[in-house]
Amino acid sequence: MNKDHKQSLPAVTLAAIGVVYGDIGTSHLYTLRECLAGHYGFGVERVAVFGFLSLIFWLLILIVSLKYLLFVMRADNAGEGGILTLMSLAGRNTGAKLTPVLVIIGLIGGSFFYGEVVITPAISVMSAIEGLQIAAPSLQEFIVPLSVVVLTLLFCIQKKGTGSVGKLFAPVMLLWFLTLGVLGVRGIIDNPEVLYAINPKWAIAFFAEYQTVSFFALGAVVLAITGVEALYSDMGHFGKLPIRIAWFSAVLPSLVLNYFGQGALLLSKPAAIKNPFFLLAPDWAMIPLLILATLTTVIASQAVISGVFSLTRQAVRLGYVPPMRIIHTSEMEVGQIYIPFINWLLYIAVVLVIASFEHSSNLAAAYGIAVTGTMVLTSILSCTVARKNWHWNLLLVSVLLLALLCLDVPMFAANAMKIFPAAGYRCCLAS
């Protein structure tokens, strides 16, 4: 990172908000709705609302803040991040028997991330435009074509480069997070008891109340942290410090306030589960909020698109994909790149997904498998790096890996059960 970059830390931090946190910054559009919409045999009940809010809060703290921002992001290769970077670092100081295993883990993790990159733009943009169902129900049939139009414009501007796109998007994202916080405070003021959900005892009470069903519900909770792998992959575009500052100063407080504001609304008006995010706003703000949400979900797509550019370049360097044209879009930041072939291949895949699934709820079921699968493999590789490269104490690394897998594996298992919906449904009935 050069001197000019260091001198412009506030500007880089703002640009990071505009690119890195688009995905995780729009997950509240659909997360609580999917958690409490009745898919798991319970609806908007007090224990469920408090339990989900508690789980979401602690996932944001434990997974995003501690695991990724403070631990995983320590592992970089000349400033670059991503699961292939972890794979490369982990294999440097391991034996001939272990290295091929680490390579397989890294490649599977990269495949999971590519799957996430296809789903993220589709679910994000569709969930925002579905606000039309609240503002103007008669326009429902235009949701899919409008989603395609919006995403077409996004993929067309990728050639301008991550830095330029980040500067364009940053003011919109900053306004978005301020709006989230204000809406959240508005809901919390009407029902401040919702803040008790910060206490982890409510998460425990949720599992005690719903037992087996609560395990399957973890598949919806994980939607709150989608995009966490993208922020690590985007590290090469902006650096560690701007990404960390942006999270702790703006993104995390805004997300927590909005989730709890939605929870407060649902406690007093259970019927708002139809779309708790948009119904949190006053009637006069519905159309402006719909426009802002659509712009923001476009930006959410940018986070994973730039991340997949970085991942692809790493794969080319390591020889796992054929050489392809890579365009450097910044004279100051070597990490800011554009890959035309990947850009348009991804665009075609996203359009096909939107046309096939037609509603964000249908996509939510497939989303969590890619996200949690990558998380499990990232935990294994990052702990290998901690032991082999950083020479951390074996007992410490073992305890850390066990703790991380205790968080990641249940969420992956809950999402994997979606592949066998009939079996999962029978288990729910038996509970």
Coordinates of N, CA and C in Angstrom, one line a residue, residues 15-192:
A15 N -15.1 4.6 0.3 CA -15.3 3.7 -0.9 C -15.5 2.3 -0.6
A16 N -14.9 1.8 0.5 CA -15.1 0.4 1.0 C -16.5 0.2 1.4
I17 N -17.1 1.2 2.0 CA -18.5 1.1 2.4 C -19.3 0.9 1.1
G18 N -18.9 1.6 0.0 CA -19.7 1.6 -1.2 C -19.5 0.3 -2.0
V19 N -18.5 -0.5 -1.7 CA -18.4 -1.8 -2.4 C -18.4 -3.0 -1.5
V20 N -17.7 -3.0 -0.4 CA -17.5 -4.2 0.4 C -18.7 -4.6 1.1
Y21 N -19.5 -3.6 1.7 CA -20.6 -4.0 2.6 C -22.0 -3.9 1.9
G22 N -22.0 -3.9 0.6 CA -23.3 -3.9 0.0 C -24.1 -5.1 0.2
D23 N -23.5 -6.3 0.2 CA -24.2 -7.6 0.3 C -24.7 -7.7 1.8
I24 N -23.8 -7.7 2.7 CA -24.3 -7.9 4.1 C -25.1 -6.7 4.6
G25 N -25.0 -5.6 3.9 CA -25.8 -4.4 4.3 C -27.2 -4.4 3.7
T26 N -27.5 -5.5 2.9 CA -28.9 -5.6 2.4 C -29.6 -6.8 2.9
S27 N -28.9 -7.6 3.7 CA -29.5 -8.9 4.1 C -30.8 -8.8 4.9
H28 N -30.9 -7.6 5.6 CA -32.1 -7.4 6.5 C -33.4 -7.2 5.6
L29 N -33.2 -7.1 4.3 CA -34.4 -6.9 3.5 C -35.3 -8.2 3.5
Y30 N -34.6 -9.3 3.7 CA -35.3 -10.6 3.7 C -35.1 -11.5 4.9
T31 N -34.1 -11.3 5.7 CA -33.7 -12.3 6.7 C -34.8 -12.5 7.7
L32 N -35.3 -11.5 8.4 CA -36.4 -11.7 9.4 C -37.6 -12.3 8.8
R33 N -37.9 -11.8 7.6 CA -39.1 -12.4 6.9 C -39.0 -13.9 6.7
E34 N -37.8 -14.3 6.3 CA -37.6 -15.7 6.0 C -37.6 -16.5 7.3
C35 N -37.1 -15.9 8.4 CA -37.0 -16.6 9.7 C -38.4 -16.8 10.3
L36 N -39.3 -15.9 10.1 CA -40.6 -15.9 10.9 C -41.8 -16.0 10.0
A37 N -41.6 -16.4 8.7 CA -42.8 -16.4 7.8 C -43.6 -17.7 7.9
G38 N -43.2 -18.6 8.8 CA -44.0 -19.8 9.0 C -43.4 -21.0 8.3
H39 N -42.2 -21.0 7.7 CA -41.7 -22.1 7.0 C -41.3 -23.2 7.9
Y40 N -41.1 -22.9 9.2 CA -40.5 -23.9 10.2 C -41.6 -24.4 11.2
G41 N -42.8 -24.0 11.0 CA -43.8 -24.5 11.9 C -44.2 -23.6 13.0
F42 N -43.6 -22.4 13.0 CA -43.9 -21.3 14.0 C -43.9 -20.0 13.3
G43 N -44.7 -19.1 13.8 CA -44.8 -17.8 13.2 C -44.2 -16.7 14.1
V44 N -44.9 -15.5 14.1 CA -44.4 -14.3 14.8 C -44.8 -14.5 16.3
E45 N -44.0 -15.2 17.0 CA -44.2 -15.4 18.4 C -43.1 -14.8 19.2
R46 N -43.4 -14.4 20.4 CA -42.4 -13.6 21.2 C -41.1 -14.3 21.4
V47 N -41.1 -15.6 21.7 CA -39.9 -16.4 21.9 C -39.1 -16.5 20.6
A48 N -39.8 -16.6 19.5 CA -39.2 -16.7 18.2 C -38.5 -15.4 17.8
V49 N -39.2 -14.3 18.0 CA -38.7 -13.0 17.6 C -37.5 -12.7 18.4
F50 N -37.6 -12.8 19.7 CA -36.4 -12.6 20.6 C -35.3 -13.5 20.3
G51 N -35.6 -14.8 20.0 CA -34.6 -15.8 19.7 C -33.8 -15.5 18.5
F52 N -34.5 -15.1 17.4 CA -33.9 -14.8 16.1 C -33.0 -13.6 16.2
L53 N -33.6 -12.5 16.9 CA -32.8 -11.3 17.1 C -31.5 -11.6 17.8
S54 N -31.6 -12.4 18.9 CA -30.4 -12.7 19.6 C -29.4 -13.5 18.8
L55 N -29.8 -14.4 18.0 CA -29.0 -15.2 17.2 C -28.3 -14.3 16.1
I56 N -29.1 -13.4 15.5 CA -28.5 -12.6 14.5 C -27.5 -11.6 15.1
F57 N -27.8 -11.0 16.2 CA -26.8 -10.1 16.9 C -25.5 -10.8 17.1
W58 N -25.6 -12.0 17.7 CA -24.3 -12.7 18.1 C -23.6 -13.3 16.9
L59 N -24.3 -13.6 15.8 CA -23.6 -14.0 14.6 C -22.8 -12.8 14.0
L60 N -23.4 -11.6 14.0 CA -22.7 -10.5 13.5 C -21.4 -10.2 14.4
I61 N -21.5 -10.4 15.7 CA -20.4 -10.2 16.5 C -19.3 -11.3 16.4
L62 N -19.8 -12.6 16.5 CA -18.8 -13.7 16.5 C -18.3 -14.0 15.1
I63 N -19.1 -14.1 14.1 CA -18.7 -14.5 12.8 C -18.0 -13.3 12.0
V64 N -18.7 -12.2 11.9 CA -18.2 -11.1 11.1 C -17.1 -10.3 11.9
S65 N -17.4 -9.9 13.1 CA -16.5 -9.0 13.8 C -15.2 -9.7 14.2
L66 N -15.4 -10.9 14.9 CA -14.3 -11.6 15.5 C -13.6 -12.6 14.5
K67 N -14.4 -13.4 13.9 CA -13.8 -14.4 13.0 C -13.1 -13.8 11.8
Y68 N -13.9 -13.1 11.0 CA -13.4 -12.6 9.7 C -12.6 -11.3 9.9
L69 N -13.1 -10.3 10.5 CA -12.4 -9.0 10.5 C -11.1 -9.0 11.4
L70 N -11.2 -9.7 12.5 CA -10.0 -9.7 13.4 C -9.1 -10.9 13.3
F71 N -9.6 -12.0 12.8 CA -8.8 -13.2 12.7 C -8.4 -13.6 11.2
V72 N -9.4 -13.9 10.4 CA -9.2 -14.4 9.1 C -8.4 -13.4 8.2
M73 N -8.8 -12.1 8.4 CA -8.2 -11.0 7.6 C -6.7 -10.8 7.9
R74 N -6.2 -11.4 9.0 CA -4.8 -11.4 9.3 C -4.0 -12.2 8.2
A75 N -4.7 -13.1 7.6 CA -4.0 -13.9 6.5 C -4.2 -13.3 5.2
D76 N -3.1 -12.6 4.7 CA -3.1 -12.0 3.4 C -1.8 -12.4 2.6
N77 N -1.9 -12.3 1.3 CA -0.8 -12.6 0.5 C -0.5 -11.3 -0.3
A78 N 0.4 -10.5 0.1 CA 0.7 -9.2 -0.5 C -0.5 -8.4 -0.6
G79 N -1.3 -8.4 0.5 CA -2.5 -7.6 0.6 C -3.8 -8.3 0.1
E80 N -3.6 -9.4 -0.7 CA -4.8 -10.1 -1.3 C -5.4 -11.0 -0.2
G81 N -6.8 -11.1 -0.3 CA -7.5 -12.0 0.5 C -8.3 -13.0 -0.3
G82 N -9.1 -13.8 0.4 CA -9.9 -14.8 -0.3 C -9.5 -16.2 0.0
I83 N -10.4 -17.2 -0.2 CA -10.1 -18.5 0.2 C -9.0 -19.2 -0.5
L84 N -8.7 -18.8 -1.8 CA -7.6 -19.3 -2.5 C -6.3 -18.8 -1.9
T85 N -6.3 -17.5 -1.4 CA -5.1 -17.0 -0.7 C -4.9 -17.9 0.5
L86 N -5.9 -18.2 1.3 CA -5.7 -19.1 2.5 C -5.2 -20.4 2.1
M87 N -5.7 -21.0 1.0 CA -5.2 -22.2 0.5 C -3.7 -22.2 0.2
S88 N -3.3 -21.1 -0.5 CA -1.9 -20.9 -0.9 C -1.0 -20.8 0.3
L89 N -1.4 -19.9 1.3 CA -0.6 -19.7 2.5 C -0.5 -21.0 3.3
A90 N -1.6 -21.7 3.5 CA -1.7 -22.9 4.3 C -0.8 -24.0 3.7
G91 N -0.6 -24.0 2.4 CA 0.2 -25.1 1.8 C 1.7 -24.8 1.7
R92 N 2.1 -23.7 2.2 CA 3.5 -23.3 2.1 C 4.4 -24.1 3.1
N93 N 3.9 -24.4 4.2 CA 4.7 -25.1 5.3 C 4.1 -26.4 5.7
T94 N 3.4 -27.1 4.8 CA 2.9 -28.4 5.2 C 3.6 -29.5 4.4
G95 N 3.4 -30.7 4.8 CA 4.0 -31.8 4.2 C 3.4 -32.2 2.9
A96 N 4.0 -33.2 2.2 CA 3.5 -33.6 0.9 C 2.1 -34.3 1.0
K97 N 1.8 -34.9 2.1 CA 0.6 -35.6 2.3 C -0.6 -34.6 2.5
L98 N -0.3 -33.6 3.3 CA -1.4 -32.6 3.7 C -1.7 -31.6 2.6
T99 N -0.7 -31.2 1.8 CA -0.9 -30.1 0.9 C -2.0 -30.4 -0.2
P100 N -2.0 -31.6 -0.8 CA -3.1 -31.9 -1.7 C -4.5 -31.8 -1.0
V101 N -4.6 -32.2 0.2 CA -5.9 -32.0 0.9 C -6.3 -30.6 1.1
L102 N -5.3 -29.7 1.4 CA -5.6 -28.3 1.5 C -6.0 -27.7 0.2
V103 N -5.4 -28.2 -0.9 CA -5.7 -27.7 -2.3 C -7.2 -28.0 -2.6
I104 N -7.6 -29.3 -2.3 CA -8.9 -29.7 -2.5 C -9.9 -28.8 -1.7
I105 N -9.6 -28.6 -0.5 CA -10.4 -27.8 0.4 C -10.6 -26.4 -0.2
G106 N -9.5 -25.8 -0.6 CA -9.5 -24.4 -1.2 C -10.3 -24.4 -2.5
L107 N -10.2 -25.4 -3.4 CA -10.9 -25.3 -4.6 C -12.4 -25.5 -4.4
I108 N -12.8 -26.4 -3.4 CA -14.2 -26.6 -3.1 C -14.7 -25.2 -2.5
G109 N -14.0 -24.6 -1.7 CA -14.4 -23.3 -1.1 C -14.5 -22.3 -2.2
G110 N -13.6 -22.2 -3.2 CA -13.8 -21.3 -4.3 C -15.0 -21.6 -5.1
S111 N -15.3 -22.8 -5.3 CA -16.6 -23.2 -6.0 C -17.8 -22.7 -5.3
F112 N -17.8 -22.9 -3.9 CA -18.9 -22.4 -3.1 C -19.1 -20.9 -3.3
F113 N -17.9 -20.2 -3.3 CA -18.0 -18.7 -3.5 C -18.6 -18.3 -4.8
Y114 N -18.2 -19.0 -5.9 CA -18.7 -18.7 -7.2 C -20.2 -18.9 -7.2
G115 N -20.7 -20.0 -6.5 CA -22.1 -20.2 -6.4 C -22.8 -19.0 -5.6
E116 N -22.2 -18.5 -4.6 CA -22.7 -17.4 -3.8 C -22.8 -16.2 -4.7
V117 N -21.8 -16.0 -5.5 CA -21.8 -14.8 -6.4 C -22.9 -14.8 -7.4
V118 N -23.3 -15.9 -7.8 CA -24.4 -16.0 -8.8 C -25.7 -15.7 -8.1
I119 N -25.9 -16.1 -6.9 CA -27.2 -16.0 -6.2 C -27.3 -14.5 -5.6
T120 N -26.3 -14.0 -5.1 CA -26.3 -12.7 -4.4 C -27.0 -11.6 -5.2
P121 N -26.5 -11.3 -6.4 CA -27.2 -10.2 -7.2 C -28.7 -10.5 -7.4
A122 N -29.0 -11.7 -7.7 CA -30.4 -12.0 -7.9 C -31.3 -11.8 -6.7
I123 N -30.9 -12.4 -5.6 CA -31.7 -12.3 -4.4 C -31.8 -10.9 -3.8
S124 N -30.7 -10.1 -3.9 CA -30.6 -8.8 -3.4 C -31.5 -7.8 -4.1
V125 N -31.3 -7.8 -5.5 CA -32.1 -6.9 -6.3 C -33.6 -7.3 -6.3
M126 N -33.9 -8.5 -6.4 CA -35.3 -8.9 -6.4 C -36.0 -8.6 -5.0
S127 N -35.3 -8.8 -3.9 CA -35.9 -8.5 -2.6 C -36.2 -7.0 -2.5
A128 N -35.4 -6.1 -3.1 CA -35.7 -4.7 -3.0 C -36.9 -4.3 -3.9
I129 N -36.8 -4.8 -5.1 CA -37.9 -4.5 -6.1 C -39.2 -5.1 -5.7
E130 N -39.2 -6.1 -4.9 CA -40.4 -6.7 -4.3 C -41.2 -5.8 -3.4
G131 N -40.5 -4.7 -3.0 CA -41.2 -3.6 -2.3 C -42.3 -3.1 -3.1
L132 N -42.3 -3.3 -4.4 CA -43.5 -2.8 -5.2 C -44.8 -3.5 -4.8
Q133 N -44.7 -4.7 -4.2 CA -45.9 -5.4 -3.7 C -46.5 -4.6 -2.6
I134 N -45.7 -3.9 -1.9 CA -46.3 -3.1 -0.8 C -46.8 -1.7 -1.3
A135 N -45.9 -1.1 -2.1 CA -46.2 0.3 -2.6 C -47.3 0.3 -3.7
A136 N -47.2 -0.7 -4.6 CA -48.2 -0.8 -5.7 C -48.4 -2.2 -6.1
P137 N -49.3 -3.0 -5.5 CA -49.5 -4.4 -5.7 C -49.7 -4.7 -7.2
S138 N -50.3 -3.8 -7.9 CA -50.6 -4.1 -9.3 C -49.4 -4.2 -10.2
L139 N -48.3 -3.8 -9.7 CA -47.0 -3.8 -10.5 C -46.2 -5.1 -10.2
Q140 N -46.7 -6.1 -9.5 CA -46.0 -7.2 -9.2 C -45.4 -8.0 -10.3
E141 N -46.1 -8.0 -11.5 CA -45.6 -8.8 -12.6 C -44.4 -8.2 -13.2
F142 N -44.0 -6.9 -12.9 CA -42.9 -6.3 -13.4 C -41.6 -6.5 -12.6
I143 N -41.7 -7.2 -11.5 CA -40.6 -7.4 -10.6 C -39.4 -8.1 -11.3
V144 N -39.7 -9.2 -12.0 CA -38.6 -10.0 -12.7 C -38.0 -9.1 -13.8
P145 N -38.7 -8.6 -14.8 CA -38.1 -7.8 -15.8 C -37.3 -6.6 -15.3
L146 N -37.9 -5.9 -14.3 CA -37.1 -4.8 -13.7 C -35.8 -5.2 -13.0
S147 N -35.8 -6.4 -12.4 CA -34.6 -6.9 -11.8 C -33.5 -7.1 -12.9
V148 N -33.9 -7.7 -14.0 CA -33.0 -7.9 -15.1 C -32.4 -6.6 -15.6
V149 N -33.3 -5.6 -15.8 CA -32.8 -4.3 -16.3 C -31.8 -3.7 -15.4
V150 N -32.1 -3.7 -14.1 CA -31.2 -3.1 -13.1 C -29.8 -3.8 -13.1
L151 N -29.8 -5.1 -13.1 CA -28.6 -5.8 -13.1 C -27.8 -5.7 -14.4
T152 N -28.5 -5.5 -15.5 CA -27.8 -5.3 -16.8 C -27.0 -4.0 -16.7
L153 N -27.6 -3.0 -16.2 CA -26.9 -1.7 -16.0 C -25.6 -1.9 -15.1
L154 N -25.8 -2.7 -14.0 CA -24.7 -2.9 -13.1 C -23.5 -3.6 -13.8
F155 N -23.8 -4.6 -14.5 CA -22.7 -5.3 -15.2 C -22.0 -4.5 -16.3
C156 N -22.8 -3.6 -16.9 CA -22.3 -2.7 -17.9 C -21.2 -1.7 -17.4
I157 N -21.4 -1.3 -16.1 CA -20.4 -0.3 -15.6 C -19.2 -0.9 -14.9
Q158 N -19.1 -2.2 -14.9 CA -18.0 -2.9 -14.2 C -16.6 -2.5 -14.8
K159 N -16.6 -2.2 -16.1 CA -15.4 -1.9 -16.8 C -14.8 -0.5 -16.3
K160 N -15.6 0.3 -15.6 CA -15.1 1.5 -15.0 C -14.1 1.3 -13.9
G161 N -14.2 0.1 -13.3 CA -13.2 -0.2 -12.2 C -13.8 -0.1 -10.8
T162 N -13.3 -0.9 -9.9 CA -13.8 -1.0 -8.5 C -13.7 0.4 -7.8
G163 N -12.6 1.1 -8.0 CA -12.4 2.4 -7.4 C -13.4 3.4 -7.8
S164 N -13.6 3.5 -9.1 CA -14.6 4.5 -9.6 C -16.0 4.1 -9.2
V165 N -16.3 2.8 -9.3 CA -17.6 2.4 -8.9 C -17.9 2.6 -7.4
G166 N -16.8 2.4 -6.6 CA -16.9 2.6 -5.2 C -17.2 4.1 -4.8
K167 N -16.5 5.0 -5.6 CA -16.8 6.4 -5.3 C -18.2 6.8 -5.7
L168 N -18.7 6.2 -6.8 CA -20.1 6.4 -7.2 C -21.1 5.9 -6.2
F169 N -20.8 4.7 -5.7 CA -21.8 4.1 -4.8 C -21.7 4.5 -3.3
A170 N -20.5 5.0 -2.9 CA -20.2 5.3 -1.5 C -21.3 6.2 -0.9
P171 N -21.6 7.4 -1.5 CA -22.6 8.3 -0.9 C -23.9 7.6 -0.7
V172 N -24.3 6.8 -1.7 CA -25.6 6.1 -1.6 C -25.6 5.1 -0.5
M173 N -24.5 4.3 -0.3 CA -24.4 3.4 0.8 C -24.4 4.1 2.1
L174 N -23.7 5.2 2.2 CA -23.7 5.9 3.5 C -25.1 6.4 3.9
L175 N -25.8 6.9 2.9 CA -27.2 7.3 3.1 C -28.0 6.1 3.5
W176 N -27.8 5.0 2.9 CA -28.5 3.7 3.2 C -28.3 3.3 4.6
F177 N -27.1 3.3 5.1 CA -26.9 2.9 6.5 C -27.4 3.9 7.5
L178 N -27.4 5.2 7.2 CA -28.0 6.1 8.0 C -29.5 5.9 8.1
T179 N -30.1 5.6 6.9 CA -31.5 5.3 6.9 C -31.9 4.1 7.7
L180 N -31.1 3.1 7.6 CA -31.3 1.9 8.4 C -31.4 2.2 9.8
G181 N -30.4 2.9 10.3 CA -30.3 3.3 11.7 C -31.5 4.1 12.2
V182 N -31.9 5.1 11.4 CA -33.1 5.9 11.7 C -34.3 5.1 11.8
L183 N -34.6 4.2 10.8 CA -35.8 3.4 10.8 C -35.8 2.4 12.0
G184 N -34.6 1.9 12.3 CA -34.5 1.0 13.4 C -34.8 1.7 14.7
V185 N -34.2 2.9 14.9 CA -34.5 3.6 16.1 C -36.0 4.0 16.3
R186 N -36.6 4.3 15.1 CA -38.0 4.6 15.1 C -38.8 3.4 15.6
G187 N -38.5 2.2 15.2 CA -39.2 1.0 15.7 C -38.9 0.7 17.1
I188 N -37.6 0.8 17.5 CA -37.2 0.5 18.9 C -37.9 1.5 19.9
I189 N -38.1 2.7 19.5 CA -38.7 3.7 20.4 C -40.1 3.3 20.7
D190 N -40.8 2.7 19.7 CA -42.2 2.3 20.0 C -42.3 1.0 20.8
N191 N -41.2 0.3 20.9 CA -41.2 -1.0 21.7 C -39.8 -1.3 22.1
P192 N -39.3 -0.5 23.1 CA -37.9 -0.7 23.5 C -37.6 -2.0 24.2

